[in-house]
PDB file of C-alpha atoms in Angstrom:
ATOM      1  CA  UNK A   1       8.050  -3.614 -25.968  1.00 48.00           C
ATOM      2  CA  UNK A   2       9.823  -1.481 -23.439  1.00 55.00           C
ATOM      3  CA  UNK A   3       7.602  -0.195 -20.818  1.00 64.00           C
ATOM      4  CA  UNK A   4       6.678   3.675 -20.814  1.00 74.00           C
ATOM      5  CA  UNK A   5       7.714   5.051 -17.480  1.00 83.00           C
ATOM      6  CA  UNK A   6       4.962   7.555 -16.227  1.00 91.00           C
ATOM      7  CA  UNK A   7       5.053   9.189 -12.898  1.00 94.00           C
ATOM      8  CA  UNK A   8       2.090   9.083 -10.805  1.00 96.00           C
ATOM      9  CA  UNK A   9       2.679  10.113  -7.523  1.00 97.00           C
ATOM     10  CA  UNK A  10       5.664  12.650  -6.894  1.00 97.00           C
ATOM     11  CA  UNK A  11       6.845  13.687  -3.232  1.00 97.00           C
ATOM     12  CA  UNK A  12       8.923  16.820  -2.995  1.00 97.00           C
ATOM     13  CA  UNK A  13      10.586  18.234   0.378  1.00 97.00           C
ATOM     14  CA  UNK A  14       8.150  15.995   2.596  1.00 96.00           C
ATOM     15  CA  UNK A  15       8.677  16.936   6.267  1.00 96.00           C
ATOM     16  CA  UNK A  16       6.301  15.168   8.807  1.00 96.00           C
ATOM     17  CA  UNK A  17       6.341  15.528  12.717  1.00 93.00           C
ATOM     18  CA  UNK A  18       4.160  14.664  15.711  1.00 89.00           C
ATOM     19  CA  UNK A  19       4.461  18.057  17.647  1.00 85.00           C
ATOM     20  CA  UNK A  20       7.894  19.214  17.880  1.00 82.00           C
ATOM     21  CA  UNK A  21       9.355  15.394  17.044  1.00 86.00           C
ATOM     22  CA  UNK A  22      10.632  15.383  13.575  1.00 87.00           C
ATOM     23  CA  UNK A  23       9.760  11.807  11.685  1.00 92.00           C
ATOM     24  CA  UNK A  24      10.766  12.481   8.386  1.00 94.00           C
ATOM     25  CA  UNK A  25      12.805  15.370   7.024  1.00 94.00           C
ATOM     26  CA  UNK A  26      12.676  16.567   3.445  1.00 94.00           C
ATOM     27  CA  UNK A  27      11.629  13.593   1.584  1.00 95.00           C
ATOM     28  CA  UNK A  28      11.703  13.191  -2.023  1.00 97.00           C
ATOM     29  CA  UNK A  29      10.692  10.178  -4.247  1.00 97.00           C
ATOM     30  CA  UNK A  30       8.452   8.880  -7.380  1.00 97.00           C
ATOM     31  CA  UNK A  31       6.127   6.415  -7.683  1.00 97.00           C
ATOM     32  CA  UNK A  32       5.319   5.326 -11.387  1.00 96.00           C
ATOM     33  CA  UNK A  33       2.268   4.152 -12.782  1.00 95.00           C
ATOM     34  CA  UNK A  34       2.092   0.355 -12.215  1.00 95.00           C
ATOM     35  CA  UNK A  35       4.677   0.332  -9.624  1.00 96.00           C
ATOM     36  CA  UNK A  36       4.597  -2.305  -6.694  1.00 96.00           C
ATOM     37  CA  UNK A  37       6.256   0.349  -4.587  1.00 97.00           C
ATOM     38  CA  UNK A  38       7.682  -0.523  -1.166  1.00 96.00           C
ATOM     39  CA  UNK A  39       8.538   1.814   1.763  1.00 96.00           C
ATOM     40  CA  UNK A  40      11.183  -0.215   3.747  1.00 93.00           C
ATOM     41  CA  UNK A  41      13.052   0.311   6.926  1.00 90.00           C
ATOM     42  CA  UNK A  42      13.627  -0.470  10.380  1.00 86.00           C
ATOM     43  CA  UNK A  43      10.509  -0.936  12.844  1.00 83.00           C
ATOM     44  CA  UNK A  44       9.762   2.896  13.797  1.00 83.00           C
ATOM     45  CA  UNK A  45      11.693   4.713  11.301  1.00 86.00           C
ATOM     46  CA  UNK A  46       8.232   6.465  10.022  1.00 88.00           C
ATOM     47  CA  UNK A  47       7.202   4.193   7.041  1.00 91.00           C
ATOM     48  CA  UNK A  48       3.727   3.914   8.229  1.00 90.00           C
ATOM     49  CA  UNK A  49       3.799   7.775   9.005  1.00 94.00           C
ATOM     50  CA  UNK A  50       4.492   8.358   5.439  1.00 95.00           C
ATOM     51  CA  UNK A  51       1.570   6.160   4.110  1.00 94.00           C
ATOM     52  CA  UNK A  52      -0.571   8.130   6.393  1.00 93.00           C
ATOM     53  CA  UNK A  53       0.126  11.123   4.701  1.00 96.00           C
ATOM     54  CA  UNK A  54      -0.390   9.625   1.326  1.00 95.00           C
ATOM     55  CA  UNK A  55      -3.480   8.437   2.280  1.00 94.00           C
ATOM     56  CA  UNK A  56      -4.905  12.037   3.857  1.00 94.00           C
ATOM     57  CA  UNK A  57      -4.500  11.125   7.354  1.00 93.00           C
ATOM     58  CA  UNK A  58      -1.866  13.219   8.411  1.00 94.00           C
ATOM     59  CA  UNK A  59      -0.872  16.827   6.960  1.00 95.00           C
ATOM     60  CA  UNK A  60       2.649  17.561   6.373  1.00 96.00           C
ATOM     61  CA  UNK A  61       4.921  19.881   8.429  1.00 95.00           C
ATOM     62  CA  UNK A  62       5.885  21.324   5.148  1.00 95.00           C
ATOM     63  CA  UNK A  63       6.155  19.755   1.443  1.00 97.00           C
ATOM     64  CA  UNK A  64       4.098  18.302  -1.189  1.00 97.00           C
ATOM     65  CA  UNK A  65       2.496  15.158  -2.416  1.00 97.00           C
ATOM     66  CA  UNK A  66       1.618  15.404  -6.099  1.00 97.00           C
ATOM     67  CA  UNK A  67      -1.244  13.013  -7.420  1.00 96.00           C
ATOM     68  CA  UNK A  68      -0.609  13.491 -11.102  1.00 93.00           C
ATOM     69  CA  UNK A  69      -0.333  17.327 -11.371  1.00 93.00           C
ATOM     70  CA  UNK A  70      -2.440  18.163  -8.146  1.00 96.00           C
ATOM     71  CA  UNK A  71      -0.912  18.815  -4.709  1.00 97.00           C
ATOM     72  CA  UNK A  72      -3.144  16.822  -2.639  1.00 96.00           C
ATOM     73  CA  UNK A  73      -2.424  18.953   0.752  1.00 96.00           C
ATOM     74  CA  UNK A  74      -2.631  22.156  -1.486  1.00 96.00           C
ATOM     75  CA  UNK A  75      -6.532  21.821  -2.091  1.00 96.00           C
ATOM     76  CA  UNK A  76      -9.691  21.772   0.087  1.00 96.00           C
ATOM     77  CA  UNK A  77     -10.839  18.905   2.055  1.00 95.00           C
ATOM     78  CA  UNK A  78     -13.735  18.247  -0.687  1.00 94.00           C
ATOM     79  CA  UNK A  79     -11.144  17.974  -3.368  1.00 95.00           C
ATOM     80  CA  UNK A  80      -8.641  15.782  -1.440  1.00 95.00           C
ATOM     81  CA  UNK A  81     -11.710  13.698  -0.279  1.00 92.00           C
ATOM     82  CA  UNK A  82     -12.284  13.020  -4.207  1.00 91.00           C
ATOM     83  CA  UNK A  83      -8.385  12.074  -4.681  1.00 93.00           C
ATOM     84  CA  UNK A  84      -8.291   9.786  -1.542  1.00 92.00           C
ATOM     85  CA  UNK A  85     -11.573   8.241  -2.945  1.00 88.00           C
ATOM     86  CA  UNK A  86      -9.623   6.636  -5.608  1.00 90.00           C
ATOM     87  CA  UNK A  87      -7.301   4.849  -3.322  1.00 92.00           C
ATOM     88  CA  UNK A  88      -7.877   1.446  -2.142  1.00 91.00           C
ATOM     89  CA  UNK A  89      -6.349   0.990   1.596  1.00 89.00           C
ATOM     90  CA  UNK A  90      -5.788  -2.445   3.472  1.00 86.00           C
ATOM     91  CA  UNK A  91      -4.841  -1.717   7.330  1.00 78.00           C
ATOM     92  CA  UNK A  92      -2.266  -3.919   9.163  1.00 70.00           C
ATOM     93  CA  UNK A  93      -4.983  -5.821  11.140  1.00 67.00           C
ATOM     94  CA  UNK A  94      -7.260  -6.024   8.123  1.00 68.00           C
ATOM     95  CA  UNK A  95      -9.755  -3.652  10.319  1.00 80.00           C
ATOM     96  CA  UNK A  96     -12.880  -5.786   9.438  1.00 85.00           C
ATOM     97  CA  UNK A  97     -15.677  -4.878  11.591  1.00 88.00           C
ATOM     98  CA  UNK A  98     -16.453  -7.791  13.999  1.00 88.00           C
ATOM     99  CA  UNK A  99     -19.998  -7.278  13.921  1.00 93.00           C
ATOM    100  CA  UNK A 100     -20.453  -7.618  10.113  1.00 93.00           C
ATOM    101  CA  UNK A 101     -20.108 -10.633   7.592  1.00 94.00           C
ATOM    102  CA  UNK A 102     -17.282 -10.741   5.323  1.00 94.00           C
ATOM    103  CA  UNK A 103     -19.727  -9.916   2.621  1.00 94.00           C
ATOM    104  CA  UNK A 104     -21.105  -6.977   4.397  1.00 93.00           C
ATOM    105  CA  UNK A 105     -17.433  -5.286   5.526  1.00 93.00           C
ATOM    106  CA  UNK A 106     -16.520  -6.084   1.692  1.00 93.00           C
ATOM    107  CA  UNK A 107     -19.466  -4.028   0.480  1.00 92.00           C
ATOM    108  CA  UNK A 108     -19.343  -1.334   2.975  1.00 90.00           C
ATOM    109  CA  UNK A 109     -16.830   1.264   0.701  1.00 86.00           C
ATOM    110  CA  UNK A 110     -19.542   0.815  -2.473  1.00 87.00           C
ATOM    111  CA  UNK A 111     -22.488   1.384   0.048  1.00 88.00           C
ATOM    112  CA  UNK A 112     -21.103   4.594   1.271  1.00 84.00           C
ATOM    113  CA  UNK A 113     -19.982   5.750  -2.292  1.00 80.00           C
ATOM    114  CA  UNK A 114     -22.297   4.306  -4.540  1.00 81.00           C
ATOM    115  CA  UNK A 115     -25.900   4.512  -5.628  1.00 83.00           C
ATOM    116  CA  UNK A 116     -25.836   1.128  -7.289  1.00 86.00           C
ATOM    117  CA  UNK A 117     -28.769  -1.653  -6.027  1.00 90.00           C
ATOM    118  CA  UNK A 118     -27.945  -3.956  -3.294  1.00 89.00           C
ATOM    119  CA  UNK A 119     -28.033  -6.802  -6.012  1.00 91.00           C
ATOM    120  CA  UNK A 120     -25.359  -5.032  -8.146  1.00 92.00           C
ATOM    121  CA  UNK A 121     -23.393  -4.351  -4.929  1.00 91.00           C
ATOM    122  CA  UNK A 122     -23.652  -8.223  -4.306  1.00 91.00           C
ATOM    123  CA  UNK A 123     -22.362  -8.857  -7.676  1.00 92.00           C
ATOM    124  CA  UNK A 124     -19.317  -6.855  -7.204  1.00 90.00           C
ATOM    125  CA  UNK A 125     -18.609  -8.319  -3.696  1.00 93.00           C
ATOM    126  CA  UNK A 126     -18.949 -11.593  -5.261  1.00 93.00           C
ATOM    127  CA  UNK A 127     -16.370 -10.747  -8.066  1.00 91.00           C
ATOM    128  CA  UNK A 128     -13.944  -9.445  -5.418  1.00 91.00           C
ATOM    129  CA  UNK A 129     -14.022 -12.198  -3.346  1.00 93.00           C
ATOM    130  CA  UNK A 130     -13.223 -14.587  -6.137  1.00 91.00           C
ATOM    131  CA  UNK A 131     -10.411 -12.837  -7.298  1.00 88.00           C
ATOM    132  CA  UNK A 132      -8.742 -13.050  -3.276  1.00 88.00           C
ATOM    133  CA  UNK A 133      -9.738 -16.960  -3.259  1.00 88.00           C
ATOM    134  CA  UNK A 134     -12.799 -16.288  -0.853  1.00 91.00           C
ATOM    135  CA  UNK A 135     -15.653 -17.857  -2.841  1.00 89.00           C
ATOM    136  CA  UNK A 136     -18.634 -18.603  -0.402  1.00 88.00           C
ATOM    137  CA  UNK A 137     -16.995 -16.631   2.383  1.00 90.00           C
ATOM    138  CA  UNK A 138     -19.992 -13.760   2.196  1.00 91.00           C
ATOM    139  CA  UNK A 139     -21.888 -15.037   5.141  1.00 94.00           C
ATOM    140  CA  UNK A 140     -19.172 -15.706   7.577  1.00 94.00           C
ATOM    141  CA  UNK A 141     -18.016 -13.466  10.091  1.00 94.00           C
ATOM    142  CA  UNK A 142     -14.234 -12.182  10.873  1.00 92.00           C
ATOM    143  CA  UNK A 143     -14.105 -14.745  13.935  1.00 92.00           C
ATOM    144  CA  UNK A 144     -15.085 -17.609  11.731  1.00 94.00           C
ATOM    145  CA  UNK A 145     -12.032 -17.139   9.540  1.00 91.00           C
ATOM    146  CA  UNK A 146      -8.337 -17.385   9.751  1.00 88.00           C
ATOM    147  CA  UNK A 147      -5.752 -14.575   9.571  1.00 83.00           C
ATOM    148  CA  UNK A 148      -4.745 -15.355   6.105  1.00 83.00           C
ATOM    149  CA  UNK A 149      -8.548 -15.119   5.143  1.00 88.00           C
ATOM    150  CA  UNK A 150      -8.914 -11.637   7.037  1.00 89.00           C
ATOM    151  CA  UNK A 151      -6.193 -10.211   5.096  1.00 86.00           C
ATOM    152  CA  UNK A 152      -7.847 -11.460   1.784  1.00 87.00           C
ATOM    153  CA  UNK A 153     -11.111  -9.986   2.765  1.00 91.00           C
ATOM    154  CA  UNK A 154      -9.343  -6.764   3.493  1.00 90.00           C
ATOM    155  CA  UNK A 155      -7.783  -6.879  -0.121  1.00 89.00           C
ATOM    156  CA  UNK A 156     -11.313  -7.645  -1.560  1.00 91.00           C
ATOM    157  CA  UNK A 157     -12.613  -4.516   0.321  1.00 92.00           C
ATOM    158  CA  UNK A 158      -9.696  -2.417  -0.486  1.00 90.00           C
ATOM    159  CA  UNK A 159     -10.546  -3.205  -4.409  1.00 90.00           C
ATOM    160  CA  UNK A 160     -14.281  -3.100  -4.332  1.00 91.00           C
ATOM    161  CA  UNK A 161     -14.200   0.315  -6.041  1.00 87.00           C
ATOM    162  CA  UNK A 162     -11.705  -0.495  -8.542  1.00 88.00           C
ATOM    163  CA  UNK A 163      -9.010   1.944  -7.136  1.00 90.00           C
ATOM    164  CA  UNK A 164      -6.359   3.519  -8.975  1.00 90.00           C
ATOM    165  CA  UNK A 165      -3.769   2.860  -6.506  1.00 95.00           C
ATOM    166  CA  UNK A 166      -3.464   0.253  -3.722  1.00 94.00           C
ATOM    167  CA  UNK A 167      -2.043   0.983  -0.016  1.00 94.00           C
ATOM    168  CA  UNK A 168      -1.006  -1.674   2.363  1.00 91.00           C
ATOM    169  CA  UNK A 169       0.667  -1.525   5.519  1.00 89.00           C
ATOM    170  CA  UNK A 170       2.044  -4.427   6.768  1.00 85.00           C
ATOM    171  CA  UNK A 171       0.254  -7.074   4.575  1.00 83.00           C
ATOM    172  CA  UNK A 172       2.145  -9.950   5.960  1.00 78.00           C
ATOM    173  CA  UNK A 173       2.254  -9.289   9.736  1.00 78.00           C
ATOM    174  CA  UNK A 174       0.922 -12.195  11.640  1.00 76.00           C
ATOM    175  CA  UNK A 175       1.190 -14.358   8.608  1.00 77.00           C
ATOM    176  CA  UNK A 176       3.128 -17.579   8.468  1.00 83.00           C
ATOM    177  CA  UNK A 177       5.688 -17.641   5.356  1.00 87.00           C
ATOM    178  CA  UNK A 178       3.555 -19.892   3.250  1.00 86.00           C
ATOM    179  CA  UNK A 179       0.576 -17.404   3.667  1.00 81.00           C
ATOM    180  CA  UNK A 180       2.618 -14.472   3.363  1.00 86.00           C
ATOM    181  CA  UNK A 181       3.930 -15.859  -0.073  1.00 89.00           C
ATOM    182  CA  UNK A 182       0.503 -16.550  -1.043  1.00 86.00           C
ATOM    183  CA  UNK A 183      -0.696 -12.897  -0.285  1.00 86.00           C
ATOM    184  CA  UNK A 184       2.476 -11.650  -2.320  1.00 90.00           C
ATOM    185  CA  UNK A 185       1.637 -13.628  -5.214  1.00 90.00           C
ATOM    186  CA  UNK A 186      -1.970 -12.649  -4.901  1.00 88.00           C
ATOM    187  CA  UNK A 187      -0.758  -8.714  -4.686  1.00 89.00           C
ATOM    188  CA  UNK A 188       1.771  -9.377  -7.788  1.00 93.00           C
ATOM    189  CA  UNK A 189      -0.842 -10.918  -9.981  1.00 91.00           C
ATOM    190  CA  UNK A 190      -3.667  -8.118  -9.010  1.00 89.00           C
ATOM    191  CA  UNK A 191      -1.047  -5.620 -10.188  1.00 92.00           C
ATOM    192  CA  UNK A 192       0.160  -7.279 -13.483  1.00 92.00           C
ATOM    193  CA  UNK A 193      -3.408  -7.994 -14.460  1.00 89.00           C
ATOM    194  CA  UNK A 194      -5.118  -4.551 -13.851  1.00 87.00           C
ATOM    195  CA  UNK A 195      -1.976  -2.410 -13.834  1.00 89.00           C
ATOM    196  CA  UNK A 196      -3.296  -1.225 -10.254  1.00 93.00           C
ATOM    197  CA  UNK A 197      -0.281   0.739  -8.795  1.00 96.00           C
ATOM    198  CA  UNK A 198       0.340  -0.962  -5.269  1.00 96.00           C
ATOM    199  CA  UNK A 199       2.391   1.157  -2.650  1.00 97.00           C
ATOM    200  CA  UNK A 200       3.165  -1.204   0.362  1.00 94.00           C
ATOM    201  CA  UNK A 201       4.632  -0.296   4.035  1.00 94.00           C
ATOM    202  CA  UNK A 202       6.715  -3.585   4.683  1.00 90.00           C
ATOM    203  CA  UNK A 203       9.877  -4.711   6.583  1.00 85.00           C
ATOM    204  CA  UNK A 204       9.428  -8.277   5.294  1.00 87.00           C
ATOM    205  CA  UNK A 205      12.416  -8.959   3.121  1.00 90.00           C
ATOM    206  CA  UNK A 206      10.966 -11.923   1.085  1.00 89.00           C
ATOM    207  CA  UNK A 207       8.087  -9.656  -0.071  1.00 91.00           C
ATOM    208  CA  UNK A 208      10.386  -6.594  -0.842  1.00 93.00           C
ATOM    209  CA  UNK A 209      12.893  -9.004  -3.058  1.00 92.00           C
ATOM    210  CA  UNK A 210       9.885 -11.250  -4.499  1.00 92.00           C
ATOM    211  CA  UNK A 211       7.644  -8.408  -5.758  1.00 94.00           C
ATOM    212  CA  UNK A 212       9.001  -4.595  -5.438  1.00 95.00           C
ATOM    213  CA  UNK A 213       9.925  -3.056  -8.495  1.00 95.00           C
ATOM    214  CA  UNK A 214      10.738   0.266  -7.049  1.00 96.00           C
ATOM    215  CA  UNK A 215      11.313   1.025  -3.164  1.00 96.00           C
ATOM    216  CA  UNK A 216      12.443   3.871  -0.578  1.00 96.00           C
ATOM    217  CA  UNK A 217      14.379   3.231   2.554  1.00 95.00           C
ATOM    218  CA  UNK A 218      13.941   5.304   5.555  1.00 94.00           C
ATOM    219  CA  UNK A 219      16.101   5.799   8.353  1.00 91.00           C
ATOM    220  CA  UNK A 220      17.123   8.600  10.724  1.00 86.00           C
ATOM    221  CA  UNK A 221      14.041  10.677   9.309  1.00 85.00           C
ATOM    222  CA  UNK A 222      15.963  10.673   6.108  1.00 91.00           C
ATOM    223  CA  UNK A 223      14.726   9.024   2.773  1.00 94.00           C
ATOM    224  CA  UNK A 224      16.598   7.264  -0.020  1.00 94.00           C
ATOM    225  CA  UNK A 225      15.076   5.902  -3.177  1.00 95.00           C
ATOM    226  CA  UNK A 226      16.946   2.720  -4.150  1.00 94.00           C
ATOM    227  CA  UNK A 227      14.827   1.793  -7.316  1.00 93.00           C
ATOM    228  CA  UNK A 228      14.442  -2.082  -7.465  1.00 94.00           C
ATOM    229  CA  UNK A 229      15.662  -3.764  -4.399  1.00 94.00           C
ATOM    230  CA  UNK A 230      17.487  -6.431  -5.829  1.00 92.00           C
ATOM    231  CA  UNK A 231      19.398  -3.802  -8.082  1.00 93.00           C
ATOM    232  CA  UNK A 232      20.199  -2.038  -4.939  1.00 94.00           C
ATOM    233  CA  UNK A 233      22.253  -4.939  -3.420  1.00 93.00           C
ATOM    234  CA  UNK A 234      24.867  -4.323  -6.328  1.00 91.00           C
ATOM    235  CA  UNK A 235      24.478  -0.774  -6.741  1.00 92.00           C
ATOM    236  CA  UNK A 236      24.128   0.858  -3.118  1.00 92.00           C
ATOM    237  CA  UNK A 237      27.001   2.239  -1.135  1.00 90.00           C
ATOM    238  CA  UNK A 238      24.874   3.032   1.874  1.00 90.00           C
ATOM    239  CA  UNK A 239      25.904   0.268   4.240  1.00 92.00           C
ATOM    240  CA  UNK A 240      22.827   0.450   6.467  1.00 91.00           C
ATOM    241  CA  UNK A 241      20.445  -0.306   2.989  1.00 92.00           C
ATOM    242  CA  UNK A 242      22.820  -3.203   2.195  1.00 92.00           C
ATOM    243  CA  UNK A 243      22.606  -4.853   5.834  1.00 91.00           C
ATOM    244  CA  UNK A 244      18.889  -4.391   5.500  1.00 91.00           C
ATOM    245  CA  UNK A 245      18.666  -5.922   2.270  1.00 92.00           C
ATOM    246  CA  UNK A 246      21.053  -9.040   3.052  1.00 90.00           C
ATOM    247  CA  UNK A 247      19.909  -9.323   6.518  1.00 79.00           C
ATOM    248  CA  UNK A 248      23.602  -8.236   7.633  1.00 54.00           C
ATOM    249  CA  UNK A 249      25.082 -11.253   5.808  1.00 53.00           C
ATOM    250  CA  UNK A 250      26.961  -9.124   3.879  1.00 47.00           C
ATOM    251  CA  UNK A 251      29.397  -6.888   5.610  1.00 47.00           C
ATOM    252  CA  UNK A 252      30.332  -3.261   4.696  1.00 44.00           C
TER     253      UNK A 252
END
């Protein structure tokens, strides 16, 4: 049966700036429910800035970000907090608190947003750590685990409240190719099993080509939606996108 395409997030005429310095100008793109959506481009092009606006951390200079039918930057702070509360976010460094155990780090969003008992929260933490392959690591501290395990713990924390959308900022940064591939597979499996929409900022070509179902390319403050990266290699007429997706092996 053919998968039904359902727009989940629609970005219209989005412009972002730091003071008078434009970062993104007049961006338009659509993220469908169930996508593994990649925001890609060269370093410093504005990828993470786009994500910051989508998770409620940076107000646009102009334009709209629709979550369903709601323009998240046209509503009040309380309503926007409710929208963002349905997201899970995993930052580039993992952003675990060093003074807290892995289990305490993973539990924190649920402790802040729910009225569940500590026993029930521990059960959720155990389940999410099992999903990411960190069974039995609840009582370890971040300094006692590897970089790859920190990434997985951060993913468990992002999953703890069963989010509608998962955001990742450079999830494979600092990982060796084997650990990076393992993380890609984990993200892919979570997307396929739960239907969670994944939005990922990355310039890692192995990740882009192996799991992305939809993507945008950011360059010179502009945004181009390219669809599936593998198909874009065959169809794009933009030489910069082609060079990016082929590591410059195909000449324009």
